[in-house]
Amino acid sequence: MRLFVSWLLLFSSIAFAQLPTLEISGANFRAEPLGFPRVIETSPSIQNLADELDKLLLFDFEASGLFRLLNRASFLAPQDEPANSIVASAWLNVGAESVIKVQLGLNRAQQLEAHLRLFRSSSGRLEFETSAKGSLLDIRKMGHQLANAVYRHYTGEEGPFLKKIAFVKTVGQRRNIHLSDWDGAHAQALTQTSINLLPAFSADNQAVGFTSYDGGHPDIVLKKPNGQSSTLVARKTMATGVAFSKNGKWVAWAQAEGESTQLWMAKTNGKEARKLTQTPYVLNTSPSFTPDGKSIVFVSNRAGGPQLFLMELEKNAARRLTFQGKYNQTPKVSPKGDWVAFTARDEKRRFDIFITHLQTGEVRRITQDQGDNEEPSFSPDGRLLLFISNRLGSNHIFVSTLDGKVQLPLPMERGHFATPVWSN
């Protein structure tokens, strides 16, 4: 059974001297030492919101992998240093290569207005600035907007911090799908019934597909956050592991057939269904489309234990991807189409996160000697991973860079979670 289941706000940004874009997962990448003093509020009435914004930005900046945040207790800058400038020597003396300052206030319309400035310590020069506005209820969205703007400044790509995630939360005998902000905040139950598993966002992020046991046997259901739902795959047998192609035209899933499990795919309207694998007495599960929609990565035990395979859909030809280890599962293809993240069981019978390059076959280990780590999912830009780890006692959601140097638990209430996925 484990093999079946496991397998309107605006901001503007002005770059005064745009840095070269950074590849966070590159072998020579070094996180930039960052001085980030506490968010400055211009009115005592919004102190609590400034504290919330400060905490959110600290987490987004650290999770990005771009920065090594310096200890605030070491800062030597004058307490009255203005928000629009820095004393460069004071920041250089504590090792800060950059300094980010954020000011939060209320405008004449009593709206929140946050302004972020990024300075280069070597010159004291303002290098980049951006701002966000919103109501008092929008403080978290504003914070993620600011973090995304900084992320884009460094990488040239949209940040993942305004995206949603979906995951399974177990309470008693029930397992239900939840949606939340990327960091676990504002979590809401999408389902409230018995057993619902393996969520996947539709290509347009307007719905979540998942395996539901509500009908007495596992069907694949598509549900929107407003509660509207429809049955995507109902075959009167076990159907699990739905995957959506990036262009939104196709879905793939695994379907039990006697003593085997075969992969199927169909148009999202249910038409043109066809079987992708025809291997008697073999389990084929966990399909994941490549970004171009021409291939899928999946798990099969046709070689003995579960291993990853790549199938070209036009040819229905599969080749083996993983040769190290005897138990590899839960593959997810990067949105860039370069890496595949997966779970592997090592010689100590512990589960850890690995990535393998689709072209070169290079394998990297992300986690090690920190409990069991499973079920990875890429951020929309392919630079970060979500996964499940029991290193804190119960299964919690973690975020990691692709080199594994930064691994953080999401700042959400403790629970028992499974299969986190990032929206597109």
mmCIF file of C-alpha atoms in Angstrom, residues 42-277:
data_model
loop_
_atom_site.group_PDB
_atom_site.id
_atom_site.type_symbol
_atom_site.label_atom_id
_atom_site.label_comp_id
_atom_site.label_asym_id
_atom_site.label_seq_id
_atom_site.Cartn_x
_atom_site.Cartn_y
_atom_site.Cartn_z
ATOM 1 C CA THR A 42 6.302 55.166 11.475
ATOM 2 C CA SER A 43 3.278 54.888 13.777
ATOM 3 C CA PRO A 44 2.956 53.117 17.158
ATOM 4 C CA SER A 45 -0.495 51.857 16.112
ATOM 5 C CA ILE A 46 1.057 49.454 13.599
ATOM 6 C CA GLN A 47 3.841 48.047 15.771
ATOM 7 C CA ASN A 48 2.281 44.568 15.744
ATOM 8 C CA LEU A 49 2.040 44.627 11.935
ATOM 9 C CA ALA A 50 5.666 45.729 11.654
ATOM 10 C CA ASP A 51 6.662 42.796 13.877
ATOM 11 C CA GLU A 52 4.668 40.398 11.668
ATOM 12 C CA LEU A 53 6.235 41.812 8.513
ATOM 13 C CA ASP A 54 9.687 41.566 10.052
ATOM 14 C CA LYS A 55 9.227 37.892 10.989
ATOM 15 C CA LEU A 56 7.846 37.021 7.545
ATOM 16 C CA LEU A 57 10.702 38.699 5.678
ATOM 17 C CA LEU A 58 13.315 37.032 7.876
ATOM 18 C CA PHE A 59 11.919 33.637 6.919
ATOM 19 C CA ASP A 60 11.501 34.391 3.191
ATOM 20 C CA PHE A 61 15.024 35.804 2.928
ATOM 21 C CA GLU A 62 16.585 32.831 4.722
ATOM 22 C CA ALA A 63 14.509 30.246 2.827
ATOM 23 C CA SER A 64 15.490 31.777 -0.517
ATOM 24 C CA GLY A 65 19.059 30.542 -0.106
ATOM 25 C CA LEU A 66 20.323 33.889 -1.406
ATOM 26 C CA PHE A 67 21.460 35.238 1.946
ATOM 27 C CA ARG A 68 23.277 34.428 5.140
ATOM 28 C CA LEU A 69 21.452 36.608 7.622
ATOM 29 C CA LEU A 70 23.781 38.240 10.139
ATOM 30 C CA ASN A 71 22.997 38.273 13.846
ATOM 31 C CA ARG A 72 21.283 41.519 14.724
ATOM 32 C CA ALA A 73 23.083 41.631 18.062
ATOM 33 C CA SER A 74 26.332 42.219 16.127
ATOM 34 C CA PHE A 75 25.124 45.302 14.245
ATOM 35 C CA LEU A 76 27.260 48.423 14.777
ATOM 36 C CA ALA A 77 25.208 50.929 12.772
ATOM 37 C CA PRO A 78 23.920 53.949 14.736
ATOM 38 C CA GLN A 79 20.424 53.486 16.144
ATOM 39 C CA ASP A 80 19.353 56.727 14.456
ATOM 40 C CA GLU A 81 20.681 55.644 11.037
ATOM 41 C CA PRO A 82 17.999 56.842 8.584
ATOM 42 C CA ALA A 83 15.942 54.456 6.457
ATOM 43 C CA ASN A 84 17.212 55.942 3.190
ATOM 44 C CA SER A 85 20.959 55.571 3.755
ATOM 45 C CA ILE A 86 23.608 53.520 5.555
ATOM 46 C CA VAL A 87 26.918 54.148 7.307
ATOM 47 C CA ALA A 88 28.870 51.837 5.046
ATOM 48 C CA SER A 89 31.849 51.319 7.355
ATOM 49 C CA ALA A 90 29.592 50.181 10.209
ATOM 50 C CA TRP A 91 28.062 47.458 8.055
ATOM 51 C CA LEU A 92 31.362 46.402 6.466
ATOM 52 C CA ASN A 93 32.834 45.941 9.929
ATOM 53 C CA VAL A 94 30.234 43.265 10.766
ATOM 54 C CA GLY A 95 30.726 41.495 7.428
ATOM 55 C CA ALA A 96 27.549 42.634 5.664
ATOM 56 C CA GLU A 97 27.933 42.790 1.888
ATOM 57 C CA SER A 98 24.378 44.112 1.510
ATOM 58 C CA VAL A 99 21.876 45.792 3.806
ATOM 59 C CA ILE A 100 18.112 45.674 3.445
ATOM 60 C CA LYS A 101 15.969 48.218 5.260
ATOM 61 C CA VAL A 102 12.171 48.147 5.345
ATOM 62 C CA GLN A 103 9.912 50.956 6.529
ATOM 63 C CA LEU A 104 6.192 50.462 7.233
ATOM 64 C CA GLY A 105 3.709 53.294 7.582
ATOM 65 C CA LEU A 106 0.173 54.499 6.944
ATOM 66 C CA ASN A 107 -0.623 56.808 4.047
ATOM 67 C CA ARG A 108 -3.338 59.479 4.022
ATOM 68 C CA ALA A 109 -5.952 56.888 3.022
ATOM 69 C CA GLN A 110 -4.968 54.865 6.108
ATOM 70 C CA GLN A 111 -3.560 52.143 3.917
ATOM 71 C CA LEU A 112 -0.390 50.298 4.795
ATOM 72 C CA GLU A 113 2.623 51.246 2.744
ATOM 73 C CA ALA A 114 5.926 49.363 2.966
ATOM 74 C CA HIS A 115 9.136 50.545 1.355
ATOM 75 C CA LEU A 116 12.222 48.324 0.942
ATOM 76 C CA ARG A 117 15.705 49.571 0.130
ATOM 77 C CA LEU A 118 18.761 47.437 -0.613
ATOM 78 C CA PHE A 119 22.216 48.987 -0.161
ATOM 79 C CA ARG A 120 25.662 47.790 -1.222
ATOM 80 C CA SER A 121 27.954 48.039 1.811
ATOM 81 C CA SER A 122 31.172 48.475 -0.167
ATOM 82 C CA SER A 123 29.939 51.771 -1.585
ATOM 83 C CA GLY A 124 27.052 52.735 0.681
ATOM 84 C CA ARG A 125 25.020 53.124 -2.494
ATOM 85 C CA LEU A 126 21.299 52.422 -2.855
ATOM 86 C CA GLU A 127 21.168 49.561 -5.341
ATOM 87 C CA PHE A 128 17.504 48.607 -5.467
ATOM 88 C CA GLU A 129 14.167 49.650 -3.999
ATOM 89 C CA THR A 130 10.583 48.475 -4.153
ATOM 90 C CA SER A 131 7.312 49.133 -2.360
ATOM 91 C CA ALA A 132 3.966 47.507 -1.611
ATOM 92 C CA LYS A 133 0.593 48.869 -0.488
ATOM 93 C CA GLY A 134 -2.508 47.292 0.987
ATOM 94 C CA SER A 135 -5.103 47.217 3.720
ATOM 95 C CA LEU A 136 -4.335 46.270 7.313
ATOM 96 C CA LEU A 137 -5.293 42.679 6.420
ATOM 97 C CA ASP A 138 -2.783 42.529 3.573
ATOM 98 C CA ILE A 139 0.421 42.680 5.609
ATOM 99 C CA ARG A 140 1.505 39.115 4.792
ATOM 100 C CA LYS A 141 0.799 39.506 1.087
ATOM 101 C CA MET A 142 2.773 42.748 1.081
ATOM 102 C CA GLY A 143 5.692 41.010 2.776
ATOM 103 C CA HIS A 144 5.764 38.221 0.222
ATOM 104 C CA GLN A 145 5.606 40.841 -2.545
ATOM 105 C CA LEU A 146 8.693 42.550 -1.164
ATOM 106 C CA ALA A 147 10.537 39.230 -0.831
ATOM 107 C CA ASN A 148 9.606 38.290 -4.403
ATOM 108 C CA ALA A 149 10.949 41.604 -5.667
ATOM 109 C CA VAL A 150 14.301 41.025 -3.959
ATOM 110 C CA TYR A 151 14.367 37.462 -5.306
ATOM 111 C CA ARG A 152 13.783 38.726 -8.840
ATOM 112 C CA HIS A 153 16.510 41.340 -8.419
ATOM 113 C CA TYR A 154 19.059 38.610 -7.710
ATOM 114 C CA THR A 155 17.828 35.759 -9.904
ATOM 115 C CA GLY A 156 15.977 37.463 -12.745
ATOM 116 C CA GLU A 157 12.998 35.158 -12.065
ATOM 117 C CA GLU A 158 9.681 35.479 -10.270
ATOM 118 C CA GLY A 159 9.905 34.479 -6.640
ATOM 119 C CA PRO A 160 7.764 31.673 -5.201
ATOM 120 C CA PHE A 161 6.587 33.503 -2.091
ATOM 121 C CA LEU A 162 3.120 34.514 -3.318
ATOM 122 C CA LYS A 163 2.275 30.986 -4.450
ATOM 123 C CA LYS A 164 0.060 28.502 -2.612
ATOM 124 C CA ILE A 165 0.832 25.021 -1.409
ATOM 125 C CA ALA A 166 -1.422 22.005 -0.913
ATOM 126 C CA PHE A 167 -0.771 19.157 1.502
ATOM 127 C CA VAL A 168 -2.435 16.327 3.402
ATOM 128 C CA LYS A 169 -3.065 16.749 7.127
ATOM 129 C CA THR A 170 -3.921 13.719 9.266
ATOM 130 C CA VAL A 171 -6.233 14.162 12.262
ATOM 131 C CA GLY A 172 -7.317 10.906 13.873
ATOM 132 C CA GLN A 173 -8.438 8.551 11.120
ATOM 133 C CA ARG A 174 -9.053 11.341 8.622
ATOM 134 C CA ARG A 175 -6.659 12.587 5.985
ATOM 135 C CA ASN A 176 -7.707 15.778 4.269
ATOM 136 C CA ILE A 177 -6.308 18.177 1.695
ATOM 137 C CA HIS A 178 -5.419 21.670 2.933
ATOM 138 C CA LEU A 179 -4.409 24.833 1.082
ATOM 139 C CA SER A 180 -2.204 27.556 2.540
ATOM 140 C CA ASP A 181 0.237 30.325 1.744
ATOM 141 C CA TRP A 182 3.633 29.005 0.739
ATOM 142 C CA ASP A 183 4.898 29.211 4.342
ATOM 143 C CA GLY A 184 1.896 27.367 5.825
ATOM 144 C CA ALA A 185 -0.012 30.470 6.946
ATOM 145 C CA HIS A 186 -3.771 30.839 6.378
ATOM 146 C CA ALA A 187 -4.240 27.067 6.037
ATOM 147 C CA GLN A 188 -7.770 25.997 5.136
ATOM 148 C CA ALA A 189 -9.235 22.535 4.611
ATOM 149 C CA LEU A 190 -10.208 21.809 1.013
ATOM 150 C CA THR A 191 -11.776 18.486 2.027
ATOM 151 C CA GLN A 192 -13.414 17.449 5.291
ATOM 152 C CA THR A 193 -14.295 13.813 4.759
ATOM 153 C CA SER A 194 -12.544 10.483 5.345
ATOM 154 C CA ILE A 195 -9.383 9.841 3.294
ATOM 155 C CA ASN A 196 -8.040 12.183 0.609
ATOM 156 C CA LEU A 197 -4.492 11.839 -0.669
ATOM 157 C CA LEU A 198 -1.837 12.961 -3.143
ATOM 158 C CA PRO A 199 -2.847 16.521 -4.122
ATOM 159 C CA ALA A 200 -1.717 18.114 -7.403
ATOM 160 C CA PHE A 201 -2.522 21.596 -8.708
ATOM 161 C CA SER A 202 -4.171 21.938 -12.094
ATOM 162 C CA ALA A 203 -2.075 23.775 -14.668
ATOM 163 C CA ASP A 204 -3.983 27.043 -14.114
ATOM 164 C CA ASN A 205 -3.944 26.674 -10.284
ATOM 165 C CA GLN A 206 -7.732 26.987 -10.241
ATOM 166 C CA ALA A 207 -8.312 23.516 -8.783
ATOM 167 C CA VAL A 208 -6.580 20.667 -6.974
ATOM 168 C CA GLY A 209 -6.751 17.047 -8.113
ATOM 169 C CA PHE A 210 -6.401 14.278 -5.535
ATOM 170 C CA THR A 211 -7.305 10.695 -4.724
ATOM 171 C CA SER A 212 -10.511 10.428 -2.691
ATOM 172 C CA TYR A 213 -11.970 7.370 -0.952
ATOM 173 C CA ASP A 214 -15.388 9.002 -0.467
ATOM 174 C CA GLY A 215 -17.010 6.680 -2.974
ATOM 175 C CA GLY A 216 -15.766 3.563 -1.224
ATOM 176 C CA HIS A 217 -12.900 3.054 -3.684
ATOM 177 C CA PRO A 218 -10.194 5.528 -4.697
ATOM 178 C CA ASP A 219 -11.291 7.876 -7.475
ATOM 179 C CA ILE A 220 -9.505 11.011 -8.642
ATOM 180 C CA VAL A 221 -11.447 14.173 -7.836
ATOM 181 C CA LEU A 222 -10.911 17.751 -8.991
ATOM 182 C CA LYS A 223 -11.953 20.430 -6.501
ATOM 183 C CA LYS A 224 -11.841 24.218 -6.524
ATOM 184 C CA PRO A 225 -11.260 26.316 -3.379
ATOM 185 C CA ASN A 226 -14.870 27.552 -3.570
ATOM 186 C CA GLY A 227 -16.051 23.976 -2.983
ATOM 187 C CA GLN A 228 -17.073 23.076 -6.527
ATOM 188 C CA SER A 229 -15.894 19.553 -7.327
ATOM 189 C CA SER A 230 -16.052 16.984 -10.114
ATOM 190 C CA THR A 231 -14.839 13.426 -10.595
ATOM 191 C CA LEU A 232 -11.879 13.335 -12.945
ATOM 192 C CA VAL A 233 -11.198 9.586 -12.997
ATOM 193 C CA ALA A 234 -13.775 6.996 -11.857
ATOM 194 C CA ARG A 235 -12.802 3.498 -12.910
ATOM 195 C CA LYS A 236 -14.305 1.403 -10.045
ATOM 196 C CA THR A 237 -10.748 0.438 -9.090
ATOM 197 C CA MET A 238 -7.810 2.095 -7.383
ATOM 198 C CA ALA A 239 -6.855 5.281 -9.274
ATOM 199 C CA THR A 240 -4.082 7.353 -7.691
ATOM 200 C CA GLY A 241 -1.321 9.850 -8.301
ATOM 201 C CA VAL A 242 -2.859 12.349 -10.704
ATOM 202 C CA ALA A 243 -0.458 14.585 -12.635
ATOM 203 C CA PHE A 244 -1.280 17.529 -14.924
ATOM 204 C CA SER A 245 0.695 18.568 -17.987
ATOM 205 C CA LYS A 246 1.999 22.122 -17.927
ATOM 206 C CA ASN A 247 -0.173 23.154 -20.896
ATOM 207 C CA GLY A 248 -3.290 21.969 -19.050
ATOM 208 C CA LYS A 249 -4.366 19.568 -21.800
ATOM 209 C CA TRP A 250 -3.504 16.219 -20.249
ATOM 210 C CA VAL A 251 -3.729 14.269 -17.017
ATOM 211 C CA ALA A 252 -1.942 11.046 -16.105
ATOM 212 C CA TRP A 253 -2.602 8.612 -13.264
ATOM 213 C CA ALA A 254 -1.929 5.099 -11.989
ATOM 214 C CA GLN A 255 -4.712 2.492 -12.082
ATOM 215 C CA ALA A 256 -4.847 -0.920 -10.422
ATOM 216 C CA GLU A 257 -5.508 -3.822 -12.778
ATOM 217 C CA GLY A 258 -5.530 -7.260 -11.144
ATOM 218 C CA GLU A 259 -2.068 -7.886 -9.753
ATOM 219 C CA SER A 260 -0.526 -4.907 -11.554
ATOM 220 C CA THR A 261 -0.805 -1.139 -11.681
ATOM 221 C CA GLN A 262 -0.664 0.577 -15.056
ATOM 222 C CA LEU A 263 -0.284 4.214 -16.112
ATOM 223 C CA TRP A 264 -3.005 5.982 -18.064
ATOM 224 C CA MET A 265 -3.406 9.417 -19.552
ATOM 225 C CA ALA A 266 -6.327 11.366 -21.005
ATOM 226 C CA LYS A 267 -7.385 14.847 -21.958
ATOM 227 C CA THR A 268 -8.521 16.884 -18.957
ATOM 228 C CA ASN A 269 -12.107 16.514 -20.217
ATOM 229 C CA GLY A 270 -11.766 12.721 -19.926
ATOM 230 C CA LYS A 271 -11.542 12.058 -23.669
ATOM 231 C CA GLU A 272 -8.854 10.174 -25.584
ATOM 232 C CA ALA A 273 -7.919 7.986 -22.609
ATOM 233 C CA ARG A 274 -5.133 5.533 -23.345
ATOM 234 C CA LYS A 275 -2.986 3.100 -21.409
ATOM 235 C CA LEU A 276 0.698 4.023 -21.277
ATOM 236 C CA THR A 277 2.109 0.841 -19.744
#
